[in-house]
Short mmCIF file of C-alpha atoms in Angstrom, two decimals:
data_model
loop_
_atom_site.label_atom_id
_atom_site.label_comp_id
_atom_site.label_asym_id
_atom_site.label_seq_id
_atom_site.Cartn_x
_atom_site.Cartn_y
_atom_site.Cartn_z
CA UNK A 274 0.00 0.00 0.00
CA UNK A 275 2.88 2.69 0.70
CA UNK A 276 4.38 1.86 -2.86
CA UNK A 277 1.04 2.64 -4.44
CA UNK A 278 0.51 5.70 -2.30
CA UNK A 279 3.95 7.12 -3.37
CA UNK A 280 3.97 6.41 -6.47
CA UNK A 281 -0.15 7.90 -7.23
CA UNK A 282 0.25 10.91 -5.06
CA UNK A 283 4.26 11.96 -5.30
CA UNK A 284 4.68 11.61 -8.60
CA UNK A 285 1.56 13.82 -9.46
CA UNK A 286 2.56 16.76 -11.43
CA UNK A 287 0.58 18.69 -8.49
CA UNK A 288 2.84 17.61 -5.92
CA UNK A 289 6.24 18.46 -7.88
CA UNK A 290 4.47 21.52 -9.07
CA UNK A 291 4.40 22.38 -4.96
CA UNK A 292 7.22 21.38 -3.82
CA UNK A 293 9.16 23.25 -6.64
CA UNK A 294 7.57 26.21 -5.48
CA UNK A 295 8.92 25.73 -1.73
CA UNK A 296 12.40 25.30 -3.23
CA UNK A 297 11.81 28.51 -5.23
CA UNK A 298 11.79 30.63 -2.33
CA UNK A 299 14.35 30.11 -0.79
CA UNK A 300 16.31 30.75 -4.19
CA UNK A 301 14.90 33.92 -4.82
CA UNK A 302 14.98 35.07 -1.30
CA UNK A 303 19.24 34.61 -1.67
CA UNK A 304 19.20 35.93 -4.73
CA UNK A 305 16.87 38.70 -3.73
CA UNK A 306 19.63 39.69 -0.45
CA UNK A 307 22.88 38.67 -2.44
CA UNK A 308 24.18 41.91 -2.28
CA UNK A 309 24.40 42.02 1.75
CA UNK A 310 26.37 39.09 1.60
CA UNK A 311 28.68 38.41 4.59
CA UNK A 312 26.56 41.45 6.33
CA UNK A 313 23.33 42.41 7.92
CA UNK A 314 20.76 42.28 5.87
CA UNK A 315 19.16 45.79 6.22
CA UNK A 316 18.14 46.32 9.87
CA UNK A 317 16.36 43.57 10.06
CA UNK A 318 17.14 41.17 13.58
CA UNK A 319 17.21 37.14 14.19
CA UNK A 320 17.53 34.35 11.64
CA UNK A 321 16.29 36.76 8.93
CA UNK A 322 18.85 40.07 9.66
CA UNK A 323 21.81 37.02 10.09
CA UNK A 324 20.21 35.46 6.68
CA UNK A 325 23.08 36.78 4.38
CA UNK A 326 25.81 35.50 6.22
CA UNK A 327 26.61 31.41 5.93
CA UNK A 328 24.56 28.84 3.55
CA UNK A 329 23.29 27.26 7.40
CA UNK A 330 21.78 31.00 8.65
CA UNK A 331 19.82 31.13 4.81
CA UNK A 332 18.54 28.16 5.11
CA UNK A 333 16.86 28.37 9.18
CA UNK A 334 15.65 32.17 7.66
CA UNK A 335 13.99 30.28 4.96
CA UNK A 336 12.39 27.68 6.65
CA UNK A 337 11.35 30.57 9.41
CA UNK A 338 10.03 32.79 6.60
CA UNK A 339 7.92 29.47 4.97
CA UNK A 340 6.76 27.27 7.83
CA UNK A 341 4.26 29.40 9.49
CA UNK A 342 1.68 29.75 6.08
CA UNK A 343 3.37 28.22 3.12
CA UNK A 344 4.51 25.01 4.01
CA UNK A 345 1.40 23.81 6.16
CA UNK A 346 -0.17 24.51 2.96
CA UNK A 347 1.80 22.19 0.84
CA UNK A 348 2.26 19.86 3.40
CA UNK A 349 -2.22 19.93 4.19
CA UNK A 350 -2.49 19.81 0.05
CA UNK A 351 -0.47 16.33 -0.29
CA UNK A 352 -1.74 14.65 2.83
CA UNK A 353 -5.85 15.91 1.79
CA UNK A 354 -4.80 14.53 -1.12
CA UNK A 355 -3.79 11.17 0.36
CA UNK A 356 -6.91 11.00 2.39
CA UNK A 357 -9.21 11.55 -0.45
CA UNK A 358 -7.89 10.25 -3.70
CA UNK A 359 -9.45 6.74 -3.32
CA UNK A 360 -12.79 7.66 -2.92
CA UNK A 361 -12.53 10.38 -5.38
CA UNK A 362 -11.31 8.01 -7.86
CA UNK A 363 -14.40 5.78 -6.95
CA UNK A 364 -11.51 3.29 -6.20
CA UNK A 365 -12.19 2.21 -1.90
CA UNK A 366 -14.44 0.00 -2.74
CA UNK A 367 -11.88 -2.22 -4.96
CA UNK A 368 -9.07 -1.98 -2.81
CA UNK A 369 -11.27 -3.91 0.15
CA UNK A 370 -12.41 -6.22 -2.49
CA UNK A 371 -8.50 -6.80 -3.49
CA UNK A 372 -8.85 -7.73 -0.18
CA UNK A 373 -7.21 -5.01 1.73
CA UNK A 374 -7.82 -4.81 5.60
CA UNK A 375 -8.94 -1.07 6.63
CA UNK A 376 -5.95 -0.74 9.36
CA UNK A 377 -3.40 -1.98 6.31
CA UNK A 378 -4.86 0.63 4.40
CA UNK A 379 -4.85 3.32 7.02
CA UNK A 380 -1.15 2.23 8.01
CA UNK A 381 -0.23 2.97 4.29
CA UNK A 382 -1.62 6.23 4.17
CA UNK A 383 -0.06 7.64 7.10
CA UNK A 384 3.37 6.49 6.17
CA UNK A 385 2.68 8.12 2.90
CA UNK A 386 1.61 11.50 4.93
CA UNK A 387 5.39 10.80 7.01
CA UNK A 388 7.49 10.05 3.81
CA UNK A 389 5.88 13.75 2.09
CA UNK A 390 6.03 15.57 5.04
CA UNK A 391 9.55 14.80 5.00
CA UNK A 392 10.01 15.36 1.53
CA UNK A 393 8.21 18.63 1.59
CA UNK A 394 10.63 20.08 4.92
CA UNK A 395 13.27 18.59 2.83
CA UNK A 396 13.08 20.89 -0.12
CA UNK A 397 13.26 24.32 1.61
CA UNK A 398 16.00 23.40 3.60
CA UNK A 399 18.34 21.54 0.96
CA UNK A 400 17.28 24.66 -1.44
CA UNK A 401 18.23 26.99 1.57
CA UNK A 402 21.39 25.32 2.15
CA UNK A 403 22.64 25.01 -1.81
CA UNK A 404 21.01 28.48 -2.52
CA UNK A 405 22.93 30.03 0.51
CA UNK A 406 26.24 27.79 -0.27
CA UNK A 407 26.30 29.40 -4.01
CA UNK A 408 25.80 32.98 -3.13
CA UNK A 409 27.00 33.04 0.48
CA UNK A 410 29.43 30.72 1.10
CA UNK A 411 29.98 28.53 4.09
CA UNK A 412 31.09 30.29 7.10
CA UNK A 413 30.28 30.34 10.82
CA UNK A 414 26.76 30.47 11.88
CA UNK A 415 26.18 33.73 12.69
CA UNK A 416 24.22 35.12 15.68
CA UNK A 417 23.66 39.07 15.94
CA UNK A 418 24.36 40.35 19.14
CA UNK A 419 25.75 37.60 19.91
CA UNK A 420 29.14 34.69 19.60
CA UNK A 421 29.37 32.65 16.29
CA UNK A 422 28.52 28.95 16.80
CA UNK A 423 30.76 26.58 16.37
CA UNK A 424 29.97 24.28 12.60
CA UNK A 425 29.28 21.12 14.83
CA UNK A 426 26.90 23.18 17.02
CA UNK A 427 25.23 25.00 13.90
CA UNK A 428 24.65 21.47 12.33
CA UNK A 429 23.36 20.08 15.31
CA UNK A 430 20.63 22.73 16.01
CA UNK A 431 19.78 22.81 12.46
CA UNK A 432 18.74 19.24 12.50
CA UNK A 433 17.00 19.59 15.60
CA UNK A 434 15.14 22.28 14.08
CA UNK A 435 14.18 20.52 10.77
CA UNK A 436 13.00 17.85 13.05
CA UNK A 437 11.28 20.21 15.01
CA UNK A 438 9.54 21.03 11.70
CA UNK A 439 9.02 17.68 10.64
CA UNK A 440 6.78 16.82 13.48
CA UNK A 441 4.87 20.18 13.55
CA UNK A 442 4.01 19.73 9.68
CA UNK A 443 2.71 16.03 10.65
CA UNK A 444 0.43 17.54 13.08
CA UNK A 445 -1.05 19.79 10.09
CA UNK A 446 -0.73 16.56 7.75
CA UNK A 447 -2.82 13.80 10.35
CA UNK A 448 -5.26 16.55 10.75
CA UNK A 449 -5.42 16.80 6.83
CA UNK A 450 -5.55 12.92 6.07
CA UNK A 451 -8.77 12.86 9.10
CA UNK A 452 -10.05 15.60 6.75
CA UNK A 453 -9.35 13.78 3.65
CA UNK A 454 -11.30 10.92 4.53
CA UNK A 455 -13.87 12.04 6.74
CA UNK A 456 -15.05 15.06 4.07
CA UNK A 457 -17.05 14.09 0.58
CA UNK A 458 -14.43 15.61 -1.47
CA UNK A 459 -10.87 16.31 -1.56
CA UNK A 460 -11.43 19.77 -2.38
CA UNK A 461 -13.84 20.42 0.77
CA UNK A 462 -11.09 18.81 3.14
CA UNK A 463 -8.40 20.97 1.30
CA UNK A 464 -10.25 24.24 2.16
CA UNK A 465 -10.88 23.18 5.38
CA UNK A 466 -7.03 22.30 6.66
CA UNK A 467 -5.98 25.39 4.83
CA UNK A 468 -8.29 27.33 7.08
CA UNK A 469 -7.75 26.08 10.26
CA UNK A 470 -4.39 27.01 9.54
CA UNK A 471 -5.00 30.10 8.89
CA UNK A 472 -7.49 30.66 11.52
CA UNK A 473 -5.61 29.56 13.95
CA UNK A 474 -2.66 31.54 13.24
CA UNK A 475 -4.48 34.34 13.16
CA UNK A 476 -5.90 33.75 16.57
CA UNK A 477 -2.19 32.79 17.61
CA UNK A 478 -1.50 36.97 17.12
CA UNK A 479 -4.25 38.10 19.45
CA UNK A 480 -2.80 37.92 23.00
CA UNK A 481 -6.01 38.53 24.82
CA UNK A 482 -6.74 35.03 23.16
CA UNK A 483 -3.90 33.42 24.84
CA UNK A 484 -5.89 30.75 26.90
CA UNK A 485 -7.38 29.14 23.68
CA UNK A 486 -4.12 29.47 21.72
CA UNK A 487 -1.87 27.65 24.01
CA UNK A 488 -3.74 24.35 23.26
CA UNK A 489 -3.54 24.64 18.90
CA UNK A 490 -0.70 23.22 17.82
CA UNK A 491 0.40 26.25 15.48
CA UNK A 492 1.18 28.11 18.30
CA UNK A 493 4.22 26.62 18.75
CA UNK A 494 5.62 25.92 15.08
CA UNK A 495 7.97 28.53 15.36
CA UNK A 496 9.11 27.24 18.54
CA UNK A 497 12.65 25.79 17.15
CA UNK A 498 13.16 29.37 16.21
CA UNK A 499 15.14 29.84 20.14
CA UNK A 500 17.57 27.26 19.60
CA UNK A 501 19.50 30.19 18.17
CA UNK A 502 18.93 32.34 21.04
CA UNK A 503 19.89 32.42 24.55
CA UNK A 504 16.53 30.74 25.93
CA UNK A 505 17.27 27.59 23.85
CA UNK A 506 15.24 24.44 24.13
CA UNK A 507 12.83 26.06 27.08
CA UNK A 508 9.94 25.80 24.61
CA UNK A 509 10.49 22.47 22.59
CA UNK A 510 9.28 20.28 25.20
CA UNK A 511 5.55 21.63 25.13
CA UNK A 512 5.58 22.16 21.83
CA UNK A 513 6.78 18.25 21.06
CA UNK A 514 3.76 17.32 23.14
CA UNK A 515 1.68 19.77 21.89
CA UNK A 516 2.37 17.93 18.23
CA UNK A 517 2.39 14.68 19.10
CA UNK A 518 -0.84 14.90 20.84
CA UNK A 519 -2.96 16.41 17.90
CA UNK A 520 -0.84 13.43 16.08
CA UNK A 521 -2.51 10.74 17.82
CA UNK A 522 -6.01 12.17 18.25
CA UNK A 523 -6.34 13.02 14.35
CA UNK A 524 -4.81 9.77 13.16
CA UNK A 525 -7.34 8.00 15.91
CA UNK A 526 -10.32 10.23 14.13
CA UNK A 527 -9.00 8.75 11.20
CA UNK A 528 -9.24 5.58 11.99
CA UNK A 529 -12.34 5.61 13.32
CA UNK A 530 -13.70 7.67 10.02
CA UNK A 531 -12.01 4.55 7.75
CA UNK A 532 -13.48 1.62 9.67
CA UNK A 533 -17.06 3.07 9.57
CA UNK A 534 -17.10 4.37 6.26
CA UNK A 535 -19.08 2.39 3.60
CA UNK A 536 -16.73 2.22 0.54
CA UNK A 537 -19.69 3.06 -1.67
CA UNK A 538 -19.92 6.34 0.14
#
C-alpha cells in the first residue's frame, strides 16, 4: 500500500508543481539579499537580519520565513490529497475487495503523509542550504548580538530544528488525512485544513486570546526558532507534546472515520 501511495500521489505533477515552489523561495529570497552578503541584511534582527551570512543562517531564515503559512499549505495539500484520492477516484471499494484490511490501508496512508512531510521540509531546507552555499558561502553560523557557533553546534541545532519542523508539519498533515477521509471531497477537506491554519494563526496573534491558543498546535511551530537564542530548548518540550498529541487524536479520528465508512460512500 505505501508503494502505491507514493507512487499515485508523489509523482503527481501537483505535488512536484508544490514542492518546486517551496524550493523557489528560498532561491529567490538569496538571490533577492545577495548583495548584503557576509553582512546584515538591512536592519532587520534574528535568523532573517543574520540570513546573508553562511549557507546554514539562509537556510533556518527560509524555513522561518515558509513554515508558518506556506509550508502547512503544501504539506495539508499532499496529505488531503492522500486521504481523499481513493474515494474520489471511486476506487475504496476495490481496494477492500483486493482484499485489503482497513488498518493496512490506514497504516499505508499515514506512512505516505510521514514520507511527504519529509520530503516537503526537505526541499526548503536543501534549497536553503545550496542556494545560501552558491551565493554566500559557508562560514560560521552567525548570531547578531551575539558569539558565532561553532559548525558542529550549527549542524546540530539545524537538525533539531528541521525535526522540530518535521513533526509540527505532521500535526497539520494527520489533521489533513482525518479531513481527507472524513469530508465528501478532496477539495472540501483541502479548504478546510488550509483554514484552520490560517485561523488559527491568526488567533495565535491576538494575546487577549492566549488561553485558547496555548492548546492549537500552530502556536508553537515557530518554537525551534530559540535554539538560536539564549533561551534555547525552554519551549520544545511543550511544543513536542503539543504535536504529538494532535498526532494521535487526528490519526485515531481517522481511523475511526475509515473503519465506519461504507466504501460506496
Amino acid at each position: 500500500m505505501l508503494r502505491v501511495e507514493l507512487t499515485s500521489q508523489l509523482l503527481r505533477v501537483r505535488t512536484l508543481v508544490a514542492l518546486a515552489c517551496l524550493a523557489a523561495v528560498p532561491v529567490m529570497a538569496a538571490l533577492a539579499t545577495a548583495s548584503h552578503a557576509g553582512h546584515r541584511n538591512g536592519t532587520q534582527g534574528g535568523l532573517f537580519g543574520a540570513a546573508p551570512y553562511s549557507a546554514l543562517n539562509h537556510a533556518m531564515a527560509s524555513l522561518q520565513f515558509i513554515a508558518p503559512l506556506l509550508l502547512p499549505i503544501v504539506v495539508a495539500l499532499l496529505a488531503t490529497a492522500i486521504g481523499s484520492a481513493d474515494r474520489d477516484w471511486g476506487t475504496l471499494r476495490y481496494l477492500y475487495v483486493a482484499p485489503v484490511t482497513r488498518s493496512r490501508l490506514l497504516a499505508g496512508k499515514l506512512a505516505a503523509v510521514a514520507i511527504v512531510t519529509v520530503a516537503a521540509t526537505a526541499c526548503v531546507l536543501v534549497a536553503g542550504l545550496l542556494s545560501g552555499l552558491a551565493l554566500f558561502g559557508w562560514h560560521p553560523f552567525h548570531i547578531i548580538d551575539a558569539p558565532a557557533l561553532t559548525t558542529c553546534d550549527a549542524i546540530a541545532r539545524v537538525l533539531a530544528a528541521g525535526g522540530y519542523t518535521v513533526l509540527c508539519m505532521l500535526s497539520i498533515a494527520a489533521i489533513a488525512l482525518a479531513l481527507g477521509l472524513l469530508l465528501p471531497r478532496g477539495a472540501e477537506a483541502l479548504g478546510t485544513a488550509i483554514a484552520f491554519v490560517v485561523m488559527a494563526t491568526i488567533l495565535d496573534g491576538q494575546s487577549a486570546l492566549h488561553a485558547v491558543t496555548v492548546v492549537l498546535p500552530v502556536h508553537y511551530w515557530q518554537a525551534w526558532t530559540h535554539l538560536f537564542d539564549p533561551s534555547g530548548t525552554t519551549h520544545l518540550a511543550t511544543g513536542t507534546i503539543a504535536q504529538l498529541v494532535t498526532i494521535g487524536l487526528a490519526a485515531a479520528v481517522a481511523a475511526l472515520v475509515l473503519a465506519r465508512r461504507d466504501p460506496a460512500a
